[in-house]
CSV table of C-alpha atoms in Angstrom, one decimal:
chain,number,residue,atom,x,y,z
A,1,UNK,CA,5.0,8.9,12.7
A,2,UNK,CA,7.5,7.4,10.6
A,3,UNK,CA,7.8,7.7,6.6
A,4,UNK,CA,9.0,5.1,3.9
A,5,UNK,CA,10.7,6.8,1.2
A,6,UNK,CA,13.0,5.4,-2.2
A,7,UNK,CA,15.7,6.1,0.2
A,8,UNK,CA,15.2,5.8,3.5
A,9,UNK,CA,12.9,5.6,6.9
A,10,UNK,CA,11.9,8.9,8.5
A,11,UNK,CA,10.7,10.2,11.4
A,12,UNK,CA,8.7,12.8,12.0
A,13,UNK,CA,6.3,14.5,14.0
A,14,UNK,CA,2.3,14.8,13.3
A,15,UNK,CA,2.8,18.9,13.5
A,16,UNK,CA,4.7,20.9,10.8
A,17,UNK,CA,8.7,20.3,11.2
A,18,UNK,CA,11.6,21.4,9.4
A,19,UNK,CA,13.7,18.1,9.7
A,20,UNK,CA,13.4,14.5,9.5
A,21,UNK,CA,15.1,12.0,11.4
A,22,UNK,CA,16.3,8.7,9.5
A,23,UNK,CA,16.1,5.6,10.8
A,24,UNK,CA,16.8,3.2,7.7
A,25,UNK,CA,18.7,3.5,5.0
A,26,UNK,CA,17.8,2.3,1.1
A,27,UNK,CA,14.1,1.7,-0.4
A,28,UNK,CA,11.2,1.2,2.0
A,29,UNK,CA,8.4,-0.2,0.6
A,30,UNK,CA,5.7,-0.6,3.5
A,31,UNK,CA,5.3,0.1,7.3
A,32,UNK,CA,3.2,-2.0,9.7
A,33,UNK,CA,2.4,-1.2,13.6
A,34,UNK,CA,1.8,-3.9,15.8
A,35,UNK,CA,2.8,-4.7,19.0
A,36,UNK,CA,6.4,-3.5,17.1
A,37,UNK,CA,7.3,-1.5,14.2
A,38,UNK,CA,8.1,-3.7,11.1
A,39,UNK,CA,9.7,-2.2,7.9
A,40,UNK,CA,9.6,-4.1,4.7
A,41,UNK,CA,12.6,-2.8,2.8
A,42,UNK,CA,14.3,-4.0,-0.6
A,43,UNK,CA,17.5,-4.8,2.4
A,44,UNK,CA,14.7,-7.4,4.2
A,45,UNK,CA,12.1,-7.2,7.2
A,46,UNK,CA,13.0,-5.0,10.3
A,47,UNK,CA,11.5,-4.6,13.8
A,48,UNK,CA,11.8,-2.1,16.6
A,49,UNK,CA,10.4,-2.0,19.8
A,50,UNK,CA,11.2,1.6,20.1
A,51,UNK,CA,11.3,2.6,16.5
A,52,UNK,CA,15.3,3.5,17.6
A,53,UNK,CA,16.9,-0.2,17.0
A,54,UNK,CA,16.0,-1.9,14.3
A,55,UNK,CA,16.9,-5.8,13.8
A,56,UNK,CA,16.6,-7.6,10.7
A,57,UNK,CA,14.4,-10.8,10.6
A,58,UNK,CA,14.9,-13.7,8.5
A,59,UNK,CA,12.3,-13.9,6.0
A,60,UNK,CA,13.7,-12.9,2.6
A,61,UNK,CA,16.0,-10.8,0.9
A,62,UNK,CA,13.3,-8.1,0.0
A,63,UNK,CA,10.3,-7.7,1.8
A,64,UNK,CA,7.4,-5.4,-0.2
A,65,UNK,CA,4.7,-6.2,1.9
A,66,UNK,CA,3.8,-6.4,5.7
A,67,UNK,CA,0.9,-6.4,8.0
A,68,UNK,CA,-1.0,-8.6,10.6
A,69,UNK,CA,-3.6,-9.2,13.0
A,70,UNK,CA,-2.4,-9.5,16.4
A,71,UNK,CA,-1.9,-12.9,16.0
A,72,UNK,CA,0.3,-13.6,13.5
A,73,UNK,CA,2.8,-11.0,11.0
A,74,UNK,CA,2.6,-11.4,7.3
A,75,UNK,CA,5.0,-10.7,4.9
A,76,UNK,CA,5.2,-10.8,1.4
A,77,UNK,CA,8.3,-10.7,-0.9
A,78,UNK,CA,9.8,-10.3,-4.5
A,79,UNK,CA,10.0,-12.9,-6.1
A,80,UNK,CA,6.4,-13.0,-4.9
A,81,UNK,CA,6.3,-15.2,-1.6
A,82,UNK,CA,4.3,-15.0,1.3
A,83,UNK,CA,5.9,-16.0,4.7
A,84,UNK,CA,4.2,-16.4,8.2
A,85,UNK,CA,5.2,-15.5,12.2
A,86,UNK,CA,3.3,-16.6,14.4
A,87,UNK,CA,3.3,-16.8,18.6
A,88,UNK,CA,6.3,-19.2,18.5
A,89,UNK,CA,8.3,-16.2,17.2
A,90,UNK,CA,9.4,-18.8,13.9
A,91,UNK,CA,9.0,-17.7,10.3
A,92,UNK,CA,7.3,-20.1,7.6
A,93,UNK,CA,7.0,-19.7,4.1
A,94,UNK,CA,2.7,-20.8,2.9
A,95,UNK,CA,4.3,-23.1,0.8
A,96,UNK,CA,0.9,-23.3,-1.0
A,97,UNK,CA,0.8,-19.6,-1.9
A,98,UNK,CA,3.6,-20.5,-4.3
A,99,UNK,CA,1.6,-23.9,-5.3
A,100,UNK,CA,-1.9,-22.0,-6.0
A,101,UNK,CA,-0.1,-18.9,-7.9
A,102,UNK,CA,0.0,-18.6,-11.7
A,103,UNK,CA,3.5,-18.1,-11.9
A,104,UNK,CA,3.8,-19.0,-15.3
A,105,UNK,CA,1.4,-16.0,-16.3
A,106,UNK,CA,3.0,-13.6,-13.8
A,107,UNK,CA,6.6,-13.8,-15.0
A,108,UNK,CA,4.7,-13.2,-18.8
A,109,UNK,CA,3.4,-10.1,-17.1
A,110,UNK,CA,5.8,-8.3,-15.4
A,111,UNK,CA,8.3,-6.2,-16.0
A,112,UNK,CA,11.3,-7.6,-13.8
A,113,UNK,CA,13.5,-10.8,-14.1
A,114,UNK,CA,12.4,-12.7,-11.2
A,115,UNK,CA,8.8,-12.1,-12.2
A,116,UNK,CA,6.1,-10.8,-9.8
A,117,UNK,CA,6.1,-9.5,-6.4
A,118,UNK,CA,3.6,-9.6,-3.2
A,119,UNK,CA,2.7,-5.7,-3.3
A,120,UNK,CA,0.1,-5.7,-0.4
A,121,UNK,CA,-1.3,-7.6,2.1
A,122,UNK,CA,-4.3,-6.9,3.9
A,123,UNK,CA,-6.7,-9.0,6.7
A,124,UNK,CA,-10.6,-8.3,7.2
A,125,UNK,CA,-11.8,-8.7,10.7
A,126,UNK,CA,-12.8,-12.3,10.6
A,127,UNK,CA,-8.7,-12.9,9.8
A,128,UNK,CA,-9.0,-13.7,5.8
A,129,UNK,CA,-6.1,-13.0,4.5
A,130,UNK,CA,-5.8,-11.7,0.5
A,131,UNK,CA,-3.0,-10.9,-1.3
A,132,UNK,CA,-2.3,-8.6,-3.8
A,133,UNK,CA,0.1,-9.4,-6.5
A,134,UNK,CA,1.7,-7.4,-8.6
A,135,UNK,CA,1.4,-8.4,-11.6
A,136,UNK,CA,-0.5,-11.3,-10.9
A,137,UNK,CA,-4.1,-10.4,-9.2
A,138,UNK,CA,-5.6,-11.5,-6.0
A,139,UNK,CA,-4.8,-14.7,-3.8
A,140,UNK,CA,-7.4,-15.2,-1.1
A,141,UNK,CA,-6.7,-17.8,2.5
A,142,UNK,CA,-9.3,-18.1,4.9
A,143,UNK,CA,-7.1,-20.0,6.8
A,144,UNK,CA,-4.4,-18.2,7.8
A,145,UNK,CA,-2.2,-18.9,5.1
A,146,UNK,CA,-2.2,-22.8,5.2
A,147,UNK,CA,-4.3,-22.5,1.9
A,148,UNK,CA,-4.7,-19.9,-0.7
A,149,UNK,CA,-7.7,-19.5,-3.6
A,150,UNK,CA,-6.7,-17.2,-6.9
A,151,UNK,CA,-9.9,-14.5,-6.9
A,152,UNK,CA,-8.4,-12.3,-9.7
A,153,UNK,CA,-11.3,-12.6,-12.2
A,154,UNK,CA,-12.8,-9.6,-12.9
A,155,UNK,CA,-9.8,-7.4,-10.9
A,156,UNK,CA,-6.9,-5.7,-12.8
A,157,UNK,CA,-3.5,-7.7,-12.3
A,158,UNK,CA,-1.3,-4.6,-11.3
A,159,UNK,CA,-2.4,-4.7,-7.4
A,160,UNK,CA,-0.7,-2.2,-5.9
A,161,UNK,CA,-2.0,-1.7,-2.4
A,162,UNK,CA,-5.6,-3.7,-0.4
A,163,UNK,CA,-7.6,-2.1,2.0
A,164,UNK,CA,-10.1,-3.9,3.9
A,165,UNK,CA,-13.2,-2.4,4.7
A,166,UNK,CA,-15.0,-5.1,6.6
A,167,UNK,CA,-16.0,-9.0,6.4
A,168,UNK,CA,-15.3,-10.0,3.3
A,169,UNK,CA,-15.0,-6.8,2.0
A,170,UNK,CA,-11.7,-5.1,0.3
A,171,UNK,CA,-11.2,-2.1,-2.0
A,172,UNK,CA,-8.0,-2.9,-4.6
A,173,UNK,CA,-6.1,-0.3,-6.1
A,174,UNK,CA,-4.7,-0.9,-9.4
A,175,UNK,CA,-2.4,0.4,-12.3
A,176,UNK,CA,-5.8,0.7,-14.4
A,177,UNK,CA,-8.6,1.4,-12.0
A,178,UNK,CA,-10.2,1.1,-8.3
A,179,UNK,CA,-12.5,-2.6,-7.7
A,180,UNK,CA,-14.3,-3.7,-4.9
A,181,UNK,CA,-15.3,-6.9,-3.7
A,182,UNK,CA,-18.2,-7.9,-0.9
A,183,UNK,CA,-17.5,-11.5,-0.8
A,184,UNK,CA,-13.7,-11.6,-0.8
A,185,UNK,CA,-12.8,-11.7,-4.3
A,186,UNK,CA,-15.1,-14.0,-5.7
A,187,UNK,CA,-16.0,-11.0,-7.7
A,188,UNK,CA,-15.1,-7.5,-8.6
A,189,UNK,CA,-16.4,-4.5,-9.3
A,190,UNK,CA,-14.8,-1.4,-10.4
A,191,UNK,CA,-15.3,1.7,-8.8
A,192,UNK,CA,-14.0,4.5,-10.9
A,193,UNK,CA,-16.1,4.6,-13.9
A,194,UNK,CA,-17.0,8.3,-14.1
A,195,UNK,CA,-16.4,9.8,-17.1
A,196,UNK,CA,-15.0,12.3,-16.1
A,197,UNK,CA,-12.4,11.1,-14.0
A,198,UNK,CA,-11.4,8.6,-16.8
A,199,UNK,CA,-7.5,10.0,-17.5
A,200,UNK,CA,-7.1,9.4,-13.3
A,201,UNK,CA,-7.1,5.2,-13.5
A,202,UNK,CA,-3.3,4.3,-12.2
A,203,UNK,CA,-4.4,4.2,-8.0
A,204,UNK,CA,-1.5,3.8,-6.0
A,205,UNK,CA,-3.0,3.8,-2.3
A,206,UNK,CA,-6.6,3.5,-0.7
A,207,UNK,CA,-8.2,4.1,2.6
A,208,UNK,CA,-11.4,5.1,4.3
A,209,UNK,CA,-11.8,8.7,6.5
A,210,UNK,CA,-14.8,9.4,8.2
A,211,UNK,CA,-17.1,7.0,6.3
A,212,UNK,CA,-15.9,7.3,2.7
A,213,UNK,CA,-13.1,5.9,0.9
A,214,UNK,CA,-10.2,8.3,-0.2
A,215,UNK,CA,-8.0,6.7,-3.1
A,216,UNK,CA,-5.0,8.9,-5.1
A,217,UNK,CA,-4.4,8.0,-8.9
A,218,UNK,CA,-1.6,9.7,-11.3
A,219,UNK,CA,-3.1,11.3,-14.2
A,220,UNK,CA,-1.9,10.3,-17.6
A,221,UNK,CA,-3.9,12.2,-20.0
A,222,UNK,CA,-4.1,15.8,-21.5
A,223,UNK,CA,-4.6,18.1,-18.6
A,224,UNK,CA,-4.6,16.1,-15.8
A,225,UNK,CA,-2.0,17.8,-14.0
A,226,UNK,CA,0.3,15.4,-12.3
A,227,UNK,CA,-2.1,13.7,-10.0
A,228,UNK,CA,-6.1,13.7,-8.6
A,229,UNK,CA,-7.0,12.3,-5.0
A,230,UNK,CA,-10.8,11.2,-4.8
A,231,UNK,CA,-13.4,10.4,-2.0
A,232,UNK,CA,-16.1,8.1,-2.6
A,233,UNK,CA,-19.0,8.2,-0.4
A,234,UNK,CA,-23.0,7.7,-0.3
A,235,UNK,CA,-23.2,10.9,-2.2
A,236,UNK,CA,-21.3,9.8,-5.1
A,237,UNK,CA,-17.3,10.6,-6.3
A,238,UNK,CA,-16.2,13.7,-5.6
A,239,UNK,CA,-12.3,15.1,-6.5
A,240,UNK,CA,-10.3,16.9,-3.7
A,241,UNK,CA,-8.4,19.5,-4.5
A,242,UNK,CA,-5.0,19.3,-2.9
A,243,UNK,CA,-1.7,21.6,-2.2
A,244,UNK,CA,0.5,18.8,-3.9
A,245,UNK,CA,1.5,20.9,-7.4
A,246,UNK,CA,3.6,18.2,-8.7
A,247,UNK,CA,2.5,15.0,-7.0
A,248,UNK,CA,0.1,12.6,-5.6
A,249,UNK,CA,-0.5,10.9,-2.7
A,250,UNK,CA,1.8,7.1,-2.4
A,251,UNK,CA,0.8,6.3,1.4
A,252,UNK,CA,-1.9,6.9,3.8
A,253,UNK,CA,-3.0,6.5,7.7
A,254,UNK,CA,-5.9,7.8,9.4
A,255,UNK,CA,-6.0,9.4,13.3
A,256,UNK,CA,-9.2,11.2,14.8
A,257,UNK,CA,-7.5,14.3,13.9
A,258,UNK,CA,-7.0,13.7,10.4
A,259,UNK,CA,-5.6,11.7,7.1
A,260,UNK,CA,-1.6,11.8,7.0
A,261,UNK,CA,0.0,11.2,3.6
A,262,UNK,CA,3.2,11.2,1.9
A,263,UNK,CA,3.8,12.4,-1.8
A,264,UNK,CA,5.5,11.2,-4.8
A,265,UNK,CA,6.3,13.5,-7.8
A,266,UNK,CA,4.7,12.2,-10.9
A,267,UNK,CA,5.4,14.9,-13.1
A,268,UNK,CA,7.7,13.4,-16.6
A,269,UNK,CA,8.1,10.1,-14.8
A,270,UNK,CA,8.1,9.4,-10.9
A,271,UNK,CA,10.5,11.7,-8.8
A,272,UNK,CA,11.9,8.8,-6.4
A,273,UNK,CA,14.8,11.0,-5.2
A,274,UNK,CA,13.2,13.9,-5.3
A,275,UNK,CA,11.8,15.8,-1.9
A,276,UNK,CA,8.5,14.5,-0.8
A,277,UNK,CA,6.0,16.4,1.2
A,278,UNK,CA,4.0,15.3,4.1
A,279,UNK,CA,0.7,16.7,4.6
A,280,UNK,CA,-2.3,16.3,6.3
A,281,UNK,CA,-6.3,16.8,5.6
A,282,UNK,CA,-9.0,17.0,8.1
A,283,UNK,CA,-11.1,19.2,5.9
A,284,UNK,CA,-8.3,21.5,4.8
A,285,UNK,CA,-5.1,20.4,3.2
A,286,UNK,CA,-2.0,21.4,5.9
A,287,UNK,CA,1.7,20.7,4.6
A,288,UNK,CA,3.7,19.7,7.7
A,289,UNK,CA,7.1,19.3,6.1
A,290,UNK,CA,9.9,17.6,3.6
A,291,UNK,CA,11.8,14.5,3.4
A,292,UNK,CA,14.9,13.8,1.4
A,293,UNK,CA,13.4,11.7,-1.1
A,294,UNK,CA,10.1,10.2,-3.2
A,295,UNK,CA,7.4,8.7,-0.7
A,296,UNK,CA,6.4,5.5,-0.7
A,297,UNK,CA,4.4,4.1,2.9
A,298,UNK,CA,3.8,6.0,6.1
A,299,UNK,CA,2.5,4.7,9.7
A,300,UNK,CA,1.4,6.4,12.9
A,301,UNK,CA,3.1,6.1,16.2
């Protein structure tokens, strides 16, 4: 599997190791597998066949977001863009993206010079494509991109990373909280409104393992520790202890034998250089290894 981290692309195996292999240097924000690898990095986009030679494509200077559906790859970018690649092998920017998007808001909003960025991307099985900006919300196309619809009401603007879940379905998880829509954004609702779970609101990654929906959040208020990870099922919430002592969980994939994740420290501030752990639950936590620096994305092989 290979591992994004604040300073450089890993691989390693699914088993406890004692070294990483690095592929990529500088910040590596998200990891897609498709027919090839593709790395969004702060450097660009980069595909590999073999996960060995890695060639940059010509999209933008810094790629945050990437995904796609067997048809087409999707990228988004900072400043927040959205680009397109479909069977002819040519790159497009949706031009409309930029047309629909409140940019005027977004650059009120966030904290960097160039405004907003295109933190996730995610498709549902009928090939809706949404968006998630941060800071800026959700942007929704049901066209592949040729159009795009702003469905942020009712959703926090700090999207950091969309999960779909099924048609019309996605889970977003935000700087303040964890919202779900059933009709593809036309409205929100949030998830984690449990009392006592209320200091855990800033969700940095979401997925679903064996039926439920598993979600991380940094805790920010007096004895919350560093960081929770929750699962959400029929039963109700439920908080999963972890062997992480001075981090939470930053990126997430699923295989039959288990959930992989990668770790950043989150104890006075994140710790983007320092080690990150890799571990693994399928029931019980299991820490396969180290690498060099602050997690941020992981993929299976």
């Amino acid at each position: 599997m290979l591992v994004g981290t604040h300073e450089g692309l890993y691989r390693v195996p699914r088993e406890p190791f004692e070294s990483a292999e690095q592929l990529l240097d500088g910040r590596i924000n998200d990891l897609w597998r498709g027919d090839s690898w593709y790395a969004a990095t702060d450097a660009g986009l980069f595909e590999s066949t073999d996960g060995e030679q890695w060639q940059r494509q010509s999209v933008a200077e810094s790629v945050v977001a990437v995904t796609g559906d067997g048809a087409c790859v999707f990228a988004g970018t900072y400043p927040a863009r959205v680009f397109a690649r479909d069977a002819t092998g040519e790159w497009q920017e949706a031009e409309q993206f930029r047309a629909c998007a409140d940019t005027g808001r977004w650059a009120d909003r966030s904290p960097r010079s160039d405004g907003s960025q295109v933190r996730s991307i995610a498709v549902d099985p009928t090939g809706r494509i949404v968006a998630g900006v941060e800071v800026g919300g959700a942007l929704v196309s049901e066209d592949r991109g040729a159009t795009w619809t702003d469905r942020s009401e009712g959703l926090h603007d700090d999207v950091h990373e969309l999960h779909p879940v099924g048609a019309e379905e996605f889970v977003a998880a935000t700087g303040n909280g964890l919202y779900r829509t059933t009709n593809a954004g036309r409205s929100w609702q949030r998830l984690d409104t449990d009392f006592r779970d209320f200091w855990y609101n800033y969700h940095r990654t979401v997925t679903t393992h064996d039926g439920s929906l598993f979600t991380s959040a940094a805790g920010w208020g007096p004895d919350t520790g560093t960081g929770g990870v929750f699962r959400y099922g029929d039963d109700g919430v439920d908080r999963i202890e972890t062997p992480v002592d001075t981090g939470f969980l930053v990126g997430c994939a699923v295989a039959s034998e288990g959930l992989y994740a990668v770790t950043l420290q989150c104890g006075d501030g994140f710790g983007q250089s320092h080690p990150a752990e890799v571990v693994r639950y399928d029931g019980e936590w299991t820490t396969l290894g180290t690498v060099p620096a602050g997690g941020r994305c992981l993929e299976l092989g």
